[in-house]
mmCIF file of C-alpha atoms in Angstrom:
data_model
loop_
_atom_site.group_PDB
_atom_site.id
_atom_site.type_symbol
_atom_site.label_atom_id
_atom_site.label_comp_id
_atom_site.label_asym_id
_atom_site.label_seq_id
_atom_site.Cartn_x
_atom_site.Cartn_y
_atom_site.Cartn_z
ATOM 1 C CA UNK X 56 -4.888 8.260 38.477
ATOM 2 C CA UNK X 57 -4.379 9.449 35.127
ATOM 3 C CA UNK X 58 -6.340 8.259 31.727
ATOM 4 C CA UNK X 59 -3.450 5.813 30.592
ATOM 5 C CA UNK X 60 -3.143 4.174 33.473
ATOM 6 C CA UNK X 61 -6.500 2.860 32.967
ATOM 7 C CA UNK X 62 -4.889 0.881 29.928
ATOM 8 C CA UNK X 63 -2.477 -0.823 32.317
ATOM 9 C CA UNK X 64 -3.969 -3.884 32.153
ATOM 10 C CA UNK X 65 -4.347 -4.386 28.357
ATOM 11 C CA UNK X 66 -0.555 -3.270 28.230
ATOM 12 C CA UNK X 67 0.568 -5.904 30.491
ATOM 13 C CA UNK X 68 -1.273 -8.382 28.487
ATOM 14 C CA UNK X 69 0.174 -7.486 25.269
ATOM 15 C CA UNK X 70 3.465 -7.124 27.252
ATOM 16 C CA UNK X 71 2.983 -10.877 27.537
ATOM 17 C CA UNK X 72 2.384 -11.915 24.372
ATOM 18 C CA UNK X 73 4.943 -9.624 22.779
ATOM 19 C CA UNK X 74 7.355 -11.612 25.348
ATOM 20 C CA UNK X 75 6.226 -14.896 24.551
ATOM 21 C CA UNK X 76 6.658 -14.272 20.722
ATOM 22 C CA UNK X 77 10.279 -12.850 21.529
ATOM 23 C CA UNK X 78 11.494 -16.274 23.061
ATOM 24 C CA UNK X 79 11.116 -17.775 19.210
ATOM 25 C CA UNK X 80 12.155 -14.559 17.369
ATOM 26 C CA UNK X 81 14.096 -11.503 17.686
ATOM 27 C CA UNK X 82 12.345 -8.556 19.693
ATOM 28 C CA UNK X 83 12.079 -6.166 16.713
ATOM 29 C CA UNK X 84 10.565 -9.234 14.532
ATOM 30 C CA UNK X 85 7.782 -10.138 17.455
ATOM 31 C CA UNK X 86 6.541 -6.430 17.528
ATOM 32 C CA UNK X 87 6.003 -6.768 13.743
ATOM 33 C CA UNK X 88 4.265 -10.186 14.420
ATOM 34 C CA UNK X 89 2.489 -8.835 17.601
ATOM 35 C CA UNK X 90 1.036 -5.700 15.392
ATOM 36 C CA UNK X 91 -0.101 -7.652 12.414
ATOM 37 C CA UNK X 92 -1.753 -9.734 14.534
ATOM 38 C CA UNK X 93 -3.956 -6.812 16.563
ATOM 39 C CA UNK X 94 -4.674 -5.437 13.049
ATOM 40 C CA UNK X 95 -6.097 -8.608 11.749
ATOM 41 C CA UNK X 96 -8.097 -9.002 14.801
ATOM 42 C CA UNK X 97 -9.451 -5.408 13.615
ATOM 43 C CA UNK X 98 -10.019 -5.814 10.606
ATOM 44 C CA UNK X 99 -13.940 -6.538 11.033
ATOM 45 C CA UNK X 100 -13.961 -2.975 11.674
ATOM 46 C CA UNK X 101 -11.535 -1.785 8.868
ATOM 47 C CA UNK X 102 -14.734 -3.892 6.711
ATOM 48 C CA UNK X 103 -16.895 -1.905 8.559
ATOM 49 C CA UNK X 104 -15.325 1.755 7.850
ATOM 50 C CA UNK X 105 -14.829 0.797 4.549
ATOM 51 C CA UNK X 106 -18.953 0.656 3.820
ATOM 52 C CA UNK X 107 -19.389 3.691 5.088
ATOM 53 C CA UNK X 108 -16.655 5.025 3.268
ATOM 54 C CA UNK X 109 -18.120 3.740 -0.334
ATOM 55 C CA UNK X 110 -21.714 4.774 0.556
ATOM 56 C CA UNK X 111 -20.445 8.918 1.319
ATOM 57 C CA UNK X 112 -18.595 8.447 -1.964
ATOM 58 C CA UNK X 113 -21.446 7.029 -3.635
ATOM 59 C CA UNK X 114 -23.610 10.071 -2.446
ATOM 60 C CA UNK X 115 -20.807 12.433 -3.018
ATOM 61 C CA UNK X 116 -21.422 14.402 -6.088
ATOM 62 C CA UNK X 117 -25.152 14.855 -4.609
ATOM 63 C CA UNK X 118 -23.686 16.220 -1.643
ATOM 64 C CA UNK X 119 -21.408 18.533 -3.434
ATOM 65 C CA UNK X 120 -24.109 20.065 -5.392
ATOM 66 C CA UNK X 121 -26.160 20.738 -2.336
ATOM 67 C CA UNK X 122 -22.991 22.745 -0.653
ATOM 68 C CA UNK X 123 -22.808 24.840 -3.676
ATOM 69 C CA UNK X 124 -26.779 25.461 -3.719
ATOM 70 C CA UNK X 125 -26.991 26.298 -0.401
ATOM 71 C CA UNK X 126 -23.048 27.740 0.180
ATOM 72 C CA UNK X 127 -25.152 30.655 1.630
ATOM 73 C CA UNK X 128 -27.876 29.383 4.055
ATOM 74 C CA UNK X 129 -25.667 26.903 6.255
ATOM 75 C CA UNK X 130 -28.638 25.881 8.006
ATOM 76 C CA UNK X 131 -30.341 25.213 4.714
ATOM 77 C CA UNK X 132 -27.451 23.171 3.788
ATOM 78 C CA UNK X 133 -27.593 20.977 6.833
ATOM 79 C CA UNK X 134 -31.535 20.531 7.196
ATOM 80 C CA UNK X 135 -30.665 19.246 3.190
ATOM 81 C CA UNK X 136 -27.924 17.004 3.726
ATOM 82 C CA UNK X 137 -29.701 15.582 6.808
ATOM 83 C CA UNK X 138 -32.452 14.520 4.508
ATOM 84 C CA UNK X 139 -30.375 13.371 2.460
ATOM 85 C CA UNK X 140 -28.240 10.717 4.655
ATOM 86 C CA UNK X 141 -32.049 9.948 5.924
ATOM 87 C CA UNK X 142 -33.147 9.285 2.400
ATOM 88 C CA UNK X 143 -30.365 6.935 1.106
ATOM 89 C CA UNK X 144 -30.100 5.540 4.946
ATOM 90 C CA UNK X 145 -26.389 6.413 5.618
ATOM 91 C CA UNK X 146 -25.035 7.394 8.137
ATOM 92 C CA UNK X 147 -22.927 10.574 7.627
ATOM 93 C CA UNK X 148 -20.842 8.930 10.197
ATOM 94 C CA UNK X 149 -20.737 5.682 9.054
ATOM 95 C CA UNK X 150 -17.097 5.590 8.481
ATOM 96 C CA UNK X 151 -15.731 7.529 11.374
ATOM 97 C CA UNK X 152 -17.495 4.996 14.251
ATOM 98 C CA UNK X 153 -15.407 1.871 13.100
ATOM 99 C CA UNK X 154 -12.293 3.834 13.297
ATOM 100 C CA UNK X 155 -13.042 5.115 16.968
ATOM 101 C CA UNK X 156 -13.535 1.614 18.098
ATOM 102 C CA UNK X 157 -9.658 0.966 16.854
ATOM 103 C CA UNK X 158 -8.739 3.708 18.616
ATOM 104 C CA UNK X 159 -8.162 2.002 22.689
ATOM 105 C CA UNK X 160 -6.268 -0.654 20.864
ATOM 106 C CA UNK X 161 -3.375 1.182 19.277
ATOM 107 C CA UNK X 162 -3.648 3.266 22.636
ATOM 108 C CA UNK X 163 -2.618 -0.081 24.141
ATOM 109 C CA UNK X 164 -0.062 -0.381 21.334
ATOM 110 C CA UNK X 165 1.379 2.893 21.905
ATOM 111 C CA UNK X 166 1.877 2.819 25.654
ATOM 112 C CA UNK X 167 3.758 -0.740 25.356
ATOM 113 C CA UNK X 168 6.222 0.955 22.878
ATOM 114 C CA UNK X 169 7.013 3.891 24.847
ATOM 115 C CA UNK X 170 7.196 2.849 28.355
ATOM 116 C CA UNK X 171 10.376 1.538 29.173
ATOM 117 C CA UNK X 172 10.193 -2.441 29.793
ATOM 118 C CA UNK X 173 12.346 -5.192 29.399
ATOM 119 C CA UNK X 174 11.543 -5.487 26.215
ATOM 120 C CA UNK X 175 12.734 -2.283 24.565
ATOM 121 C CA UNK X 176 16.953 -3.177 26.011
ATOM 122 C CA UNK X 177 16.795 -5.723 23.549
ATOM 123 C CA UNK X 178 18.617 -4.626 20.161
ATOM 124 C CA UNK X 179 17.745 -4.626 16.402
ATOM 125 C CA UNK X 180 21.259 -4.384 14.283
ATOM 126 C CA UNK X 181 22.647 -2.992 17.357
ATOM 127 C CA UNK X 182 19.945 -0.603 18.059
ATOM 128 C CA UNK X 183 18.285 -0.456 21.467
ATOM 129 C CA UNK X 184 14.331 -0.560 20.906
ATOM 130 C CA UNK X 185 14.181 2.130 23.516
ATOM 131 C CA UNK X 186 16.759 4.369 21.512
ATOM 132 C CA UNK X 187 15.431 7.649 20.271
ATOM 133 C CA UNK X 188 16.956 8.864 17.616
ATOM 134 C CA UNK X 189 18.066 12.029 19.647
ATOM 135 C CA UNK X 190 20.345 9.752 21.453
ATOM 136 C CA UNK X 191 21.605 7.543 18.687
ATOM 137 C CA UNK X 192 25.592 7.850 18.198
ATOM 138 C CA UNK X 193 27.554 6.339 14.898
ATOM 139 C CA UNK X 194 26.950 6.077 11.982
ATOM 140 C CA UNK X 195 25.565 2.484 12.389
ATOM 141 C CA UNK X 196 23.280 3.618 15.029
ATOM 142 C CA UNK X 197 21.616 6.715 12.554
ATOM 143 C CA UNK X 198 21.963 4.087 9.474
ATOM 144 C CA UNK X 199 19.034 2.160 11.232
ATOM 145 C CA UNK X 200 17.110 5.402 12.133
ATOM 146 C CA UNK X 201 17.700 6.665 8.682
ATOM 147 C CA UNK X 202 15.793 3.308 6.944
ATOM 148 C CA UNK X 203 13.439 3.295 9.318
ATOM 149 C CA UNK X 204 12.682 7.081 8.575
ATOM 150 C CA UNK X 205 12.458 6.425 4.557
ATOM 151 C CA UNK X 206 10.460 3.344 4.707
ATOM 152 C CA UNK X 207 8.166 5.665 6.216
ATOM 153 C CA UNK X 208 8.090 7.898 3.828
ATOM 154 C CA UNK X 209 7.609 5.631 1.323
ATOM 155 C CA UNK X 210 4.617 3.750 3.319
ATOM 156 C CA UNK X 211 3.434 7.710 3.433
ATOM 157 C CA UNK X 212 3.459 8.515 -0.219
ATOM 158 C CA UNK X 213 1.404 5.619 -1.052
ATOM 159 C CA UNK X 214 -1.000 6.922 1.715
ATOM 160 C CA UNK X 215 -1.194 9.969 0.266
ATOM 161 C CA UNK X 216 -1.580 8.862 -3.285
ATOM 162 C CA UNK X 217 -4.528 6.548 -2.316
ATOM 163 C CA UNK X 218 -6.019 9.412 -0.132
ATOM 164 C CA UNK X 219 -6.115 11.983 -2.780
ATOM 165 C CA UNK X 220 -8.141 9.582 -4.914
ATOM 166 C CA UNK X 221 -9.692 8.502 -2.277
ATOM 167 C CA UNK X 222 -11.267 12.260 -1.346
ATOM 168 C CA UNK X 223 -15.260 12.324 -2.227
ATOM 169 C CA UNK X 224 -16.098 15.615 -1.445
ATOM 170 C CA UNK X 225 -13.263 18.154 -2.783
ATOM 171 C CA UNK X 226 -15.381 20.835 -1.809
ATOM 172 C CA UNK X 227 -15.415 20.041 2.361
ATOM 173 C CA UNK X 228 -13.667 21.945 4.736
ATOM 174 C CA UNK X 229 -9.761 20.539 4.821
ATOM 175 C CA UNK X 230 -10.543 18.125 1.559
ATOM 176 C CA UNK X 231 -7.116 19.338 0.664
ATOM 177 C CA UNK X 232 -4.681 19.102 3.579
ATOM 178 C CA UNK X 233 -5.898 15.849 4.768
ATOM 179 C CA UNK X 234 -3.907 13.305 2.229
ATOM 180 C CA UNK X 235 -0.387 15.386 3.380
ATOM 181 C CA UNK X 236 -1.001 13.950 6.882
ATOM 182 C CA UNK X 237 -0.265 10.815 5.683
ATOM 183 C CA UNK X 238 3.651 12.199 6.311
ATOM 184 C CA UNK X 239 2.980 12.744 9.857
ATOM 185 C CA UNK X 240 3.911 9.320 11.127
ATOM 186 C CA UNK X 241 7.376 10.355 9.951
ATOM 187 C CA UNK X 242 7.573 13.370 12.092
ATOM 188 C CA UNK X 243 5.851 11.363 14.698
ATOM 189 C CA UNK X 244 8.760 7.793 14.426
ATOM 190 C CA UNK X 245 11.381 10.980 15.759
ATOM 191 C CA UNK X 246 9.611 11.865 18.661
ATOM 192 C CA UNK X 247 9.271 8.294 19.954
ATOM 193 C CA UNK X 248 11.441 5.134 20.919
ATOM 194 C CA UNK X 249 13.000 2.681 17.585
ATOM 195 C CA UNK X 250 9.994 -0.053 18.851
ATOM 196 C CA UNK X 251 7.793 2.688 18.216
ATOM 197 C CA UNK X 252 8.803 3.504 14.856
ATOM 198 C CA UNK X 253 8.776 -0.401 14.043
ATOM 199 C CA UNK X 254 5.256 -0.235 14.998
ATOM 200 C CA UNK X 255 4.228 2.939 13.002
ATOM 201 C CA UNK X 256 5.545 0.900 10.015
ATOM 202 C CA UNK X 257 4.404 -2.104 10.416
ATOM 203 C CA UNK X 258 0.557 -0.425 11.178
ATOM 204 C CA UNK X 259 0.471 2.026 8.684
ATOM 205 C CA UNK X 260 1.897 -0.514 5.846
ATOM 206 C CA UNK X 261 -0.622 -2.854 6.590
ATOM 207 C CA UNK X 262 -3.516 0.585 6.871
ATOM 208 C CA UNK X 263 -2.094 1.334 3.182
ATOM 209 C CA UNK X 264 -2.315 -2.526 2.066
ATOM 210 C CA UNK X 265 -5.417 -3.200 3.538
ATOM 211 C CA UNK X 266 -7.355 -0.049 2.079
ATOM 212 C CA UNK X 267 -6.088 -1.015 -1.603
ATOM 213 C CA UNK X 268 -7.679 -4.343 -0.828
ATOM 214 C CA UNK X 269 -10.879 -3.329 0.579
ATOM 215 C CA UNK X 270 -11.318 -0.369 -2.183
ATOM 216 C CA UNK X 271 -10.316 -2.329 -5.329
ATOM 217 C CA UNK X 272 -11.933 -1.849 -8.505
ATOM 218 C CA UNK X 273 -13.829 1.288 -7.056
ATOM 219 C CA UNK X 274 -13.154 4.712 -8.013
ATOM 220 C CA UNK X 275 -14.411 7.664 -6.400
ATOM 221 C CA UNK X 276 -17.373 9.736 -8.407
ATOM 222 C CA UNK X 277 -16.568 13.393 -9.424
ATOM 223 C CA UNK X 278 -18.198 15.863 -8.148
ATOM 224 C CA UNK X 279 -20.496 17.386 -10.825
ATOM 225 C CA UNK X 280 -19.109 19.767 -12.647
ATOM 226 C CA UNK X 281 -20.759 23.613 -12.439
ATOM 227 C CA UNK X 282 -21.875 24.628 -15.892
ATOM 228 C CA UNK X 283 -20.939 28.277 -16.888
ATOM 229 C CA UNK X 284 -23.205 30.767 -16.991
ATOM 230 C CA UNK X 285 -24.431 31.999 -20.615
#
């Protein structure tokens, strides 16, 4: 039996509900409902994640200056930074844990979208859910793909803009490449069904909305600056 099939269960229960919404509204408008309603039944946790992120960028420029001290001795560096978290009480993980525990849910989410059902025949402006794009003819068909594609993009950019401020500690390994993943989802909508896609929107507009909420009127601390030597 493999891994996902383990998730059967939770699919065929939001298989249900995604049904039951789609006898009052169109398909493609009950996976947006469906999906806005998981993430604000997460959003406890999105709280959560969001603490942990504001205490590592409260402790960031102290934890920059400590990888520059001790950019030599690694195990110097992490007996220090251990101490550190220990001192202030943080968790160095504080902010990953919260995201894990979101992680069986879009699982869930993900398998519903891509297995073919019942649900993905139905059409949005003519559009089989369970289209991909490989296999969309006309120009109506590609139109639809095409939006889809650039609301993405534009969900992305404001993902990346908030993640570059966002980044506490310039000096980590990959502090740079991680706000351009935020343009993955796009590359990710053409490898997967049109319900799918819907769903990356609707998830990562509401990721994007939801982190300007939960970080506003706090701006990341610069690392101290290194003071030429005279």
């Amino acid at each position: 039996m493999s891994v996902f099939a383990l998730l059967d269960p939770a699919v065929h229960l939001a298989h249900d509900a995604v049904a039951a919404l789609a006898a009052f509204l169109p398909t493609a408008l009950a996976v947006v409902v469906f999906t806005l309603c998981v993430r604000l039944a997460l959003h406890p946790l999105a709280r959560a994640a969001a603490r942990g992120h504001k205490a590592q960028a409260r402790l960031a420029p102290r934890i920059a200056e400590l990888r520059r001290k001790h950019a030599a001795q690694p195990e110097k560096l992490q007996s220090a930074l251990a101490e550190l978290y220990r001192a202030e009480r943080v968790s160095p993980v504080a902010g990953c844990l919260p995201a894990l525990a979101q992680a069986p849910f879009f699982s869930v989410m993900y398998r519903l979208f891509t297995t073919p059902d019942d649900l993905l025949h139905h059409t949005v402006f003519g559009v089989p859910l369970g289209l991909h794009v490989g296999a969309a003819h006309g120009q109506g068909q590609l139109l639809v793909f095409g939006v889809l594609y650039a609301a993405l993009a534009g969900v992305g950019f404001l993902s990346f803009r908030s993640a570059r401020r966002s980044v506490t500690d310039p000096t980590a390994p990959g502090a740079a490449l991680m706000p351009y993943l935020s343009f993955g989802t796009v590359l990710f909508a053409a490898l997967v069904p049109l319900a799918a896609g819907i769903y990356l929107l609707t998830t990562t507009a509401w990721s994007v909305a939801e982190r300007a909420w939960l970080h506003r009127g706090s701006q990341p601390r610069q690392p101290l600056a290194v003071q030429p030597a005279r």
